[in-house]
Amino acid sequence: MDPHSPLRERLIDVGVDLVLSEGTAALGLREIARRAGVSHGAPRRHFPTHHSLLSAIARRGFADLGVRFAAASARTGSPREQVRALGCAYVGYALEHRGMFELMFRHDLLDSERPENTGEEGAEEEGAGQQRPRLRESTIPLFRLLVGLVSRCRTDGDPEVIAAALWANLHGVAQLWAWGSLTLVLEAHGPVPVERLVDAALDAHLGPDRS
């Protein structure tokens, strides 16, 4: 199996387009093959299981989010301002690309095992008898970036635990905002920008901004 095959990349491209335009329910193997203009059995040459193709599609989402995180963290400003930029980028991505965001954090993919005998750390391909790659490892670089910034914002407490709690808070904001739940419960306050909730999450986990 060639990891750089044009067909392999086309199948991933089609899957990305599908999840962005129609959501995760559209990501059937046959539908991806049909839109790529190949037989329904052709994806098996590069993705022995449906999960392996979904994992490759979701990795594109993590790569896109990583680019946004890099741009946000590169902005000038205090560590707290950079954390805020990351938080807004995370929630913004979730709301802009709801289907991809859902796919990226599907437990059945994130909890999968590392492939065996690939000879390559974090390889995406699967062969006979191999286990699914651990997609959740794609979250680690993004989380480490957040931990580094949190450690510069607070000198007390465990920065990893604080960062994890902040991440959970931001993820919840993204999900509940997308479902309309937060708009409903905050109805009496009038229009509340989602950035205000990001600020509240930062205050809760990093303390009030005293700049």
Short mmCIF file of N, CA, C and O in Angstrom, two decimals, residues 51-164:
data_model
loop_
_atom_site.label_atom_id
_atom_site.label_comp_id
_atom_site.label_asym_id
_atom_site.label_seq_id
_atom_site.Cartn_x
_atom_site.Cartn_y
_atom_site.Cartn_z
N HIS A 51 -12.90 2.26 9.15
CA HIS A 51 -12.30 3.08 10.20
C HIS A 51 -10.97 3.68 9.76
O HIS A 51 -10.64 4.82 10.13
N SER A 52 -10.19 2.94 8.99
CA SER A 52 -8.89 3.47 8.58
C SER A 52 -9.05 4.67 7.66
O SER A 52 -8.27 5.62 7.72
N LEU A 53 -10.07 4.64 6.80
CA LEU A 53 -10.33 5.79 5.94
C LEU A 53 -10.86 6.97 6.75
O LEU A 53 -10.42 8.11 6.57
N LEU A 54 -11.78 6.70 7.68
CA LEU A 54 -12.29 7.77 8.53
C LEU A 54 -11.17 8.40 9.36
O LEU A 54 -11.14 9.61 9.57
N SER A 55 -10.24 7.58 9.82
CA SER A 55 -9.12 8.10 10.60
C SER A 55 -8.26 9.05 9.76
O SER A 55 -7.82 10.10 10.23
N ALA A 56 -8.02 8.67 8.50
CA ALA A 56 -7.22 9.52 7.61
C ALA A 56 -7.93 10.84 7.34
O ALA A 56 -7.29 11.90 7.26
N ILE A 57 -9.25 10.79 7.19
CA ILE A 57 -10.04 12.01 6.97
C ILE A 57 -9.95 12.90 8.22
O ILE A 57 -9.74 14.11 8.12
N ALA A 58 -10.12 12.30 9.38
CA ALA A 58 -10.07 13.07 10.63
C ALA A 58 -8.70 13.68 10.86
O ALA A 58 -8.60 14.78 11.42
N ARG A 59 -7.64 13.01 10.41
CA ARG A 59 -6.30 13.58 10.56
C ARG A 59 -6.16 14.89 9.78
O ARG A 59 -5.42 15.78 10.19
N ARG A 60 -6.87 14.99 8.67
CA ARG A 60 -6.86 16.25 7.92
C ARG A 60 -7.46 17.36 8.79
O ARG A 60 -7.00 18.50 8.75
N GLY A 61 -8.49 17.01 9.55
CA GLY A 61 -9.10 17.99 10.44
C GLY A 61 -8.12 18.44 11.51
O GLY A 61 -8.01 19.64 11.80
N PHE A 62 -7.40 17.50 12.10
CA PHE A 62 -6.41 17.87 13.12
C PHE A 62 -5.28 18.71 12.52
O PHE A 62 -4.77 19.62 13.16
N ALA A 63 -4.90 18.39 11.28
CA ALA A 63 -3.86 19.19 10.62
C ALA A 63 -4.35 20.62 10.40
O ALA A 63 -3.61 21.58 10.63
N ASP A 64 -5.60 20.77 9.98
CA ASP A 64 -6.18 22.09 9.76
C ASP A 64 -6.25 22.87 11.07
O ASP A 64 -5.89 24.04 11.15
N LEU A 65 -6.72 22.19 12.12
CA LEU A 65 -6.80 22.84 13.43
C LEU A 65 -5.41 23.21 13.93
O LEU A 65 -5.22 24.27 14.54
N GLY A 66 -4.42 22.36 13.67
CA GLY A 66 -3.05 22.66 14.07
C GLY A 66 -2.51 23.91 13.41
O GLY A 66 -1.81 24.71 14.04
N VAL A 67 -2.85 24.11 12.14
CA VAL A 67 -2.43 25.32 11.43
C VAL A 67 -3.06 26.55 12.08
O VAL A 67 -2.41 27.59 12.28
N ARG A 68 -4.33 26.43 12.44
CA ARG A 68 -5.02 27.55 13.09
C ARG A 68 -4.42 27.84 14.47
O ARG A 68 -4.28 28.99 14.86
N PHE A 69 -4.08 26.78 15.20
CA PHE A 69 -3.45 26.97 16.50
C PHE A 69 -2.10 27.65 16.36
O PHE A 69 -1.75 28.53 17.15
N ALA A 70 -1.32 27.22 15.37
CA ALA A 70 0.01 27.82 15.16
C ALA A 70 -0.12 29.30 14.85
O ALA A 70 0.64 30.13 15.37
N ALA A 71 -1.09 29.65 14.02
CA ALA A 71 -1.29 31.05 13.67
C ALA A 71 -1.74 31.85 14.88
O ALA A 71 -1.28 32.98 15.11
N ALA A 72 -2.63 31.25 15.70
CA ALA A 72 -3.14 31.95 16.88
C ALA A 72 -2.04 32.16 17.91
O ALA A 72 -1.91 33.24 18.50
N SER A 73 -1.23 31.13 18.15
CA SER A 73 -0.19 31.21 19.18
C SER A 73 0.98 32.08 18.75
O SER A 73 1.77 32.54 19.58
N ALA A 74 1.11 32.32 17.43
CA ALA A 74 2.21 33.14 16.93
C ALA A 74 1.92 34.63 17.05
O ALA A 74 2.82 35.45 16.84
N ARG A 75 0.70 34.97 17.35
CA ARG A 75 0.36 36.38 17.47
C ARG A 75 1.09 36.99 18.66
O ARG A 75 1.30 36.35 19.68
N THR A 76 1.45 38.26 18.53
CA THR A 76 2.10 38.93 19.64
C THR A 76 1.09 39.14 20.75
O THR A 76 -0.11 39.28 20.53
N GLY A 77 1.58 39.15 21.97
CA GLY A 77 0.70 39.34 23.11
C GLY A 77 1.15 38.49 24.26
O GLY A 77 2.08 37.68 24.16
N SER A 78 0.48 38.63 25.39
CA SER A 78 0.80 37.87 26.59
C SER A 78 0.39 36.42 26.42
O SER A 78 -0.42 36.08 25.54
N PRO A 79 0.91 35.52 27.27
CA PRO A 79 0.47 34.13 27.22
C PRO A 79 -1.04 33.98 27.34
O PRO A 79 -1.64 33.16 26.65
N ARG A 80 -1.65 34.80 28.20
CA ARG A 80 -3.10 34.71 28.34
C ARG A 80 -3.81 35.11 27.04
O ARG A 80 -4.80 34.47 26.65
N GLU A 81 -3.31 36.13 26.38
CA GLU A 81 -3.91 36.54 25.11
C GLU A 81 -3.76 35.44 24.07
O GLU A 81 -4.66 35.22 23.23
N GLN A 82 -2.64 34.72 24.13
CA GLN A 82 -2.45 33.61 23.21
C GLN A 82 -3.40 32.46 23.53
O GLN A 82 -3.93 31.82 22.62
N VAL A 83 -3.61 32.19 24.82
CA VAL A 83 -4.58 31.16 25.21
C VAL A 83 -5.97 31.54 24.71
O VAL A 83 -6.72 30.70 24.20
N ARG A 84 -6.31 32.81 24.86
CA ARG A 84 -7.62 33.26 24.38
C ARG A 84 -7.72 33.06 22.86
O ARG A 84 -8.77 32.62 22.36
N ALA A 85 -6.65 33.36 22.15
CA ALA A 85 -6.66 33.18 20.70
C ALA A 85 -6.85 31.70 20.35
O ALA A 85 -7.59 31.36 19.41
N LEU A 86 -6.19 30.81 21.10
CA LEU A 86 -6.36 29.38 20.87
C LEU A 86 -7.79 28.95 21.16
O LEU A 86 -8.38 28.17 20.41
N GLY A 87 -8.34 29.45 22.26
CA GLY A 87 -9.71 29.11 22.62
C GLY A 87 -10.70 29.55 21.56
O GLY A 87 -11.61 28.78 21.18
N CYS A 88 -10.54 30.76 21.07
CA CYS A 88 -11.43 31.26 20.03
C CYS A 88 -11.25 30.47 18.73
O CYS A 88 -12.22 30.19 18.02
N ALA A 89 -10.00 30.10 18.43
CA ALA A 89 -9.74 29.30 17.22
C ALA A 89 -10.39 27.93 17.33
O ALA A 89 -10.97 27.42 16.37
N TYR A 90 -10.32 27.33 18.52
CA TYR A 90 -10.89 25.99 18.74
C TYR A 90 -12.40 26.02 18.60
O TYR A 90 -13.00 25.23 17.86
N VAL A 91 -13.03 26.93 19.31
CA VAL A 91 -14.49 27.03 19.26
C VAL A 91 -14.94 27.45 17.87
O VAL A 91 -15.92 26.92 17.33
N GLY A 92 -14.20 28.38 17.25
CA GLY A 92 -14.54 28.81 15.91
C GLY A 92 -14.47 27.68 14.90
O GLY A 92 -15.36 27.54 14.05
N TYR A 93 -13.44 26.84 15.01
CA TYR A 93 -13.32 25.69 14.11
C TYR A 93 -14.48 24.73 14.31
O TYR A 93 -15.07 24.22 13.35
N ALA A 94 -14.82 24.48 15.55
CA ALA A 94 -15.92 23.56 15.86
C ALA A 94 -17.23 24.03 15.26
O ALA A 94 -18.02 23.22 14.76
N LEU A 95 -17.48 25.32 15.31
CA LEU A 95 -18.74 25.87 14.80
C LEU A 95 -18.74 25.98 13.28
O LEU A 95 -19.77 25.85 12.63
N GLU A 96 -17.56 26.22 12.72
CA GLU A 96 -17.45 26.37 11.27
C GLU A 96 -17.47 25.02 10.56
O GLU A 96 -18.01 24.90 9.44
N HIS A 97 -16.90 24.01 11.19
CA HIS A 97 -16.78 22.68 10.57
C HIS A 97 -17.35 21.61 11.51
O HIS A 97 -16.62 20.76 12.03
N ARG A 98 -18.64 21.66 11.73
CA ARG A 98 -19.26 20.80 12.73
C ARG A 98 -19.09 19.32 12.41
O ARG A 98 -18.83 18.51 13.31
N GLY A 99 -19.23 18.94 11.14
CA GLY A 99 -19.09 17.54 10.78
C GLY A 99 -17.69 17.02 11.03
O GLY A 99 -17.49 15.94 11.61
N MET A 100 -16.69 17.79 10.60
CA MET A 100 -15.30 17.37 10.81
C MET A 100 -14.98 17.32 12.30
O MET A 100 -14.31 16.39 12.78
N PHE A 101 -15.43 18.32 13.04
CA PHE A 101 -15.17 18.36 14.48
C PHE A 101 -15.74 17.12 15.16
O PHE A 101 -15.10 16.51 16.03
N GLU A 102 -16.95 16.74 14.78
CA GLU A 102 -17.57 15.53 15.35
C GLU A 102 -16.74 14.30 15.03
O GLU A 102 -16.50 13.45 15.89
N LEU A 103 -16.29 14.19 13.78
CA LEU A 103 -15.50 13.03 13.37
C LEU A 103 -14.18 12.97 14.14
O LEU A 103 -13.76 11.89 14.58
N MET A 104 -13.53 14.10 14.32
CA MET A 104 -12.23 14.14 14.98
C MET A 104 -12.28 13.60 16.40
O MET A 104 -11.29 13.06 16.90
N PHE A 105 -13.42 13.73 17.05
CA PHE A 105 -13.49 13.32 18.45
C PHE A 105 -14.43 12.15 18.67
O PHE A 105 -14.95 11.96 19.77
N ARG A 106 -14.61 11.34 17.63
CA ARG A 106 -15.41 10.13 17.80
C ARG A 106 -14.63 9.13 18.64
O ARG A 106 -13.51 8.75 18.32
N HIS A 107 -15.23 8.67 19.71
CA HIS A 107 -14.54 7.80 20.66
C HIS A 107 -14.08 6.50 20.02
O HIS A 107 -13.00 5.99 20.34
N ASP A 108 -14.86 5.93 19.11
CA ASP A 108 -14.48 4.64 18.53
C ASP A 108 -13.23 4.76 17.67
O ASP A 108 -12.51 3.78 17.47
N LEU A 109 -12.94 5.96 17.17
CA LEU A 109 -11.69 6.17 16.43
C LEU A 109 -10.56 6.58 17.36
O LEU A 109 -9.45 6.09 17.26
N LEU A 110 -10.87 7.48 18.29
CA LEU A 110 -9.83 8.00 19.18
C LEU A 110 -9.30 6.94 20.11
O LEU A 110 -8.17 7.00 20.58
N ASP A 111 -10.11 5.93 20.41
CA ASP A 111 -9.71 4.90 21.36
C ASP A 111 -9.12 3.68 20.66
O ASP A 111 -8.96 2.63 21.25
N SER A 112 -8.79 3.82 19.37
CA SER A 112 -8.26 2.71 18.62
C SER A 112 -6.80 2.46 18.97
O SER A 112 -6.14 3.28 19.60
N GLU A 113 -6.29 1.31 18.55
CA GLU A 113 -4.94 0.88 18.94
C GLU A 113 -3.91 1.27 17.89
O GLU A 113 -4.23 1.55 16.74
N ARG A 114 -2.64 1.22 18.31
CA ARG A 114 -1.54 1.52 17.40
C ARG A 114 -1.36 0.34 16.42
O ARG A 114 -1.47 -0.81 16.80
N PRO A 115 -1.07 0.63 15.14
CA PRO A 115 -0.82 -0.47 14.20
C PRO A 115 0.49 -1.16 14.51
O PRO A 115 1.39 -0.58 15.09
N GLU A 116 0.58 -2.41 14.13
CA GLU A 116 1.78 -3.20 14.39
C GLU A 116 2.56 -3.41 13.09
O GLU A 116 2.00 -3.49 12.01
N ASN A 117 3.90 -3.52 13.24
CA ASN A 117 4.78 -3.90 12.14
C ASN A 117 4.70 -2.96 10.95
O ASN A 117 4.86 -3.39 9.81
N THR A 118 4.46 -1.70 11.18
CA THR A 118 4.46 -0.74 10.08
C THR A 118 5.85 -0.20 9.85
O THR A 118 6.14 0.31 8.78
N GLY A 119 6.69 -0.26 10.90
CA GLY A 119 8.02 0.28 10.78
C GLY A 119 8.05 1.79 10.79
O GLY A 119 9.05 2.40 10.48
N GLU A 120 6.92 2.38 11.18
CA GLU A 120 6.85 3.84 11.15
C GLU A 120 5.96 4.31 12.26
O GLU A 120 4.82 3.87 12.38
N GLU A 121 6.45 5.18 13.12
CA GLU A 121 5.70 5.69 14.25
C GLU A 121 4.47 6.43 13.78
O GLU A 121 4.53 7.31 12.92
N GLY A 122 3.30 6.05 14.32
CA GLY A 122 2.07 6.77 14.01
C GLY A 122 1.60 6.56 12.58
O GLY A 122 0.87 7.36 12.03
N ALA A 123 2.03 5.46 11.93
CA ALA A 123 1.63 5.24 10.54
C ALA A 123 0.13 5.13 10.42
O ALA A 123 -0.55 4.63 11.31
N GLU A 124 -0.40 5.53 9.30
CA GLU A 124 -1.83 5.54 9.10
C GLU A 124 -2.31 4.24 8.45
O GLU A 124 -3.47 3.89 8.54
N GLU A 125 -1.43 3.55 7.78
CA GLU A 125 -1.85 2.40 7.01
C GLU A 125 -2.10 1.19 7.89
O GLU A 125 -1.54 1.03 8.96
N GLU A 126 -2.93 0.28 7.40
CA GLU A 126 -3.20 -0.96 8.08
C GLU A 126 -2.98 -2.10 7.10
O GLU A 126 -3.33 -2.02 5.93
N GLY A 127 -2.41 -3.18 7.58
CA GLY A 127 -2.29 -4.37 6.78
C GLY A 127 -3.06 -5.48 7.44
O GLY A 127 -3.74 -5.29 8.44
N ALA A 128 -2.96 -6.67 6.89
CA ALA A 128 -3.69 -7.80 7.45
C ALA A 128 -3.27 -8.04 8.88
O ALA A 128 -2.08 -8.11 9.20
N GLY A 129 -4.23 -8.14 9.77
CA GLY A 129 -3.95 -8.44 11.16
C GLY A 129 -3.51 -7.26 11.98
O GLY A 129 -3.25 -7.39 13.16
N GLN A 130 -3.37 -6.08 11.35
CA GLN A 130 -2.93 -4.92 12.09
C GLN A 130 -4.11 -4.26 12.78
O GLN A 130 -5.25 -4.40 12.36
N GLN A 131 -3.81 -3.51 13.83
CA GLN A 131 -4.84 -2.80 14.54
C GLN A 131 -4.93 -1.37 14.04
O GLN A 131 -4.02 -0.88 13.38
N ARG A 132 -6.01 -0.71 14.36
CA ARG A 132 -6.21 0.66 13.90
C ARG A 132 -5.20 1.60 14.55
O ARG A 132 -4.82 1.42 15.70
N PRO A 133 -4.77 2.65 13.82
CA PRO A 133 -3.86 3.62 14.41
C PRO A 133 -4.55 4.43 15.49
O PRO A 133 -5.76 4.61 15.47
N ARG A 134 -3.77 4.91 16.42
CA ARG A 134 -4.31 5.68 17.54
C ARG A 134 -4.51 7.12 17.11
O ARG A 134 -3.62 7.95 17.25
N LEU A 135 -5.68 7.39 16.57
CA LEU A 135 -5.97 8.73 16.09
C LEU A 135 -5.86 9.76 17.20
O LEU A 135 -5.48 10.91 16.96
N ARG A 136 -6.17 9.38 18.42
CA ARG A 136 -6.16 10.34 19.52
C ARG A 136 -4.79 10.97 19.73
O ARG A 136 -4.68 12.03 20.34
N GLU A 137 -3.73 10.33 19.24
CA GLU A 137 -2.40 10.90 19.38
C GLU A 137 -2.27 12.22 18.62
O GLU A 137 -1.38 13.02 18.89
N SER A 138 -3.18 12.46 17.68
CA SER A 138 -3.17 13.73 16.95
C SER A 138 -3.49 14.91 17.85
O SER A 138 -3.18 16.05 17.51
N THR A 139 -4.13 14.65 18.98
CA THR A 139 -4.48 15.73 19.89
C THR A 139 -3.29 16.16 20.75
O THR A 139 -3.30 17.27 21.30
N ILE A 140 -2.27 15.32 20.88
CA ILE A 140 -1.20 15.58 21.84
C ILE A 140 -0.42 16.86 21.54
O ILE A 140 -0.22 17.68 22.44
N PRO A 141 0.04 17.10 20.30
CA PRO A 141 0.78 18.35 20.05
C PRO A 141 -0.05 19.60 20.36
O PRO A 141 0.48 20.59 20.87
N LEU A 142 -1.34 19.56 20.03
CA LEU A 142 -2.20 20.70 20.30
C LEU A 142 -2.36 20.91 21.80
O LEU A 142 -2.34 22.04 22.30
N PHE A 143 -2.49 19.81 22.52
CA PHE A 143 -2.64 19.91 23.98
C PHE A 143 -1.36 20.42 24.61
O PHE A 143 -1.39 21.24 25.54
N ARG A 144 -0.20 19.95 24.14
CA ARG A 144 1.08 20.40 24.69
C ARG A 144 1.26 21.91 24.51
O ARG A 144 1.82 22.59 25.36
N LEU A 145 0.81 22.42 23.38
CA LEU A 145 0.88 23.85 23.14
C LEU A 145 0.06 24.61 24.19
O LEU A 145 0.52 25.61 24.74
N LEU A 146 -1.14 24.10 24.47
CA LEU A 146 -1.99 24.72 25.48
C LEU A 146 -1.36 24.63 26.86
O LEU A 146 -1.35 25.61 27.62
N VAL A 147 -0.80 23.49 27.19
CA VAL A 147 -0.15 23.31 28.51
C VAL A 147 0.98 24.31 28.68
O VAL A 147 1.14 24.92 29.75
N GLY A 148 1.79 24.49 27.64
CA GLY A 148 2.91 25.42 27.73
C GLY A 148 2.46 26.83 28.03
O GLY A 148 3.07 27.54 28.84
N LEU A 149 1.37 27.24 27.40
CA LEU A 149 0.86 28.59 27.63
C LEU A 149 0.23 28.72 29.01
O LEU A 149 0.41 29.73 29.70
N VAL A 150 -0.50 27.70 29.42
CA VAL A 150 -1.13 27.72 30.75
C VAL A 150 -0.07 27.81 31.84
O VAL A 150 -0.23 28.53 32.83
N SER A 151 1.05 27.10 31.66
CA SER A 151 2.12 27.13 32.67
C SER A 151 2.73 28.52 32.81
O SER A 151 3.30 28.85 33.85
N ARG A 152 2.60 29.33 31.77
CA ARG A 152 3.11 30.70 31.82
C ARG A 152 2.08 31.66 32.40
O ARG A 152 2.41 32.78 32.78
N CYS A 153 0.83 31.22 32.45
CA CYS A 153 -0.25 32.06 32.99
C CYS A 153 -0.44 31.84 34.49
O CYS A 153 -0.87 32.76 35.21
N ARG A 154 -0.15 30.61 34.94
CA ARG A 154 -0.35 30.29 36.35
C ARG A 154 0.89 29.61 36.91
O ARG A 154 1.45 28.70 36.28
N THR A 155 1.30 30.05 38.06
CA THR A 155 2.47 29.44 38.70
C THR A 155 2.06 28.42 39.75
O THR A 155 2.91 27.71 40.29
N ASP A 156 0.77 28.34 40.04
CA ASP A 156 0.27 27.37 41.01
C ASP A 156 -0.51 26.29 40.27
O ASP A 156 -1.01 26.49 39.18
N GLY A 157 -0.58 25.12 40.89
CA GLY A 157 -1.36 24.04 40.32
C GLY A 157 -0.62 23.28 39.23
O GLY A 157 0.49 23.66 38.82
N ASP A 158 -1.23 22.20 38.77
CA ASP A 158 -0.66 21.36 37.74
C ASP A 158 -1.11 21.89 36.38
O ASP A 158 -2.31 21.85 36.07
N PRO A 159 -0.19 22.40 35.55
CA PRO A 159 -0.61 23.00 34.28
C PRO A 159 -1.32 22.02 33.35
O PRO A 159 -2.19 22.43 32.58
N GLU A 160 -0.97 20.73 33.43
CA GLU A 160 -1.64 19.75 32.57
C GLU A 160 -3.09 19.57 32.98
O GLU A 160 -3.98 19.49 32.14
N VAL A 161 -3.32 19.50 34.29
CA VAL A 161 -4.70 19.34 34.77
C VAL A 161 -5.51 20.59 34.46
O VAL A 161 -6.67 20.51 34.02
N ILE A 162 -4.92 21.75 34.68
CA ILE A 162 -5.62 23.00 34.40
C ILE A 162 -5.94 23.10 32.90
O ILE A 162 -7.05 23.46 32.51
N ALA A 163 -4.95 22.76 32.06
CA ALA A 163 -5.15 22.81 30.61
C ALA A 163 -6.23 21.83 30.18
O ALA A 163 -7.05 22.13 29.30
N ALA A 164 -6.23 20.64 30.79
CA ALA A 164 -7.25 19.64 30.45
C ALA A 164 -8.64 20.13 30.82
O ALA A 164 -9.61 19.95 30.06
#
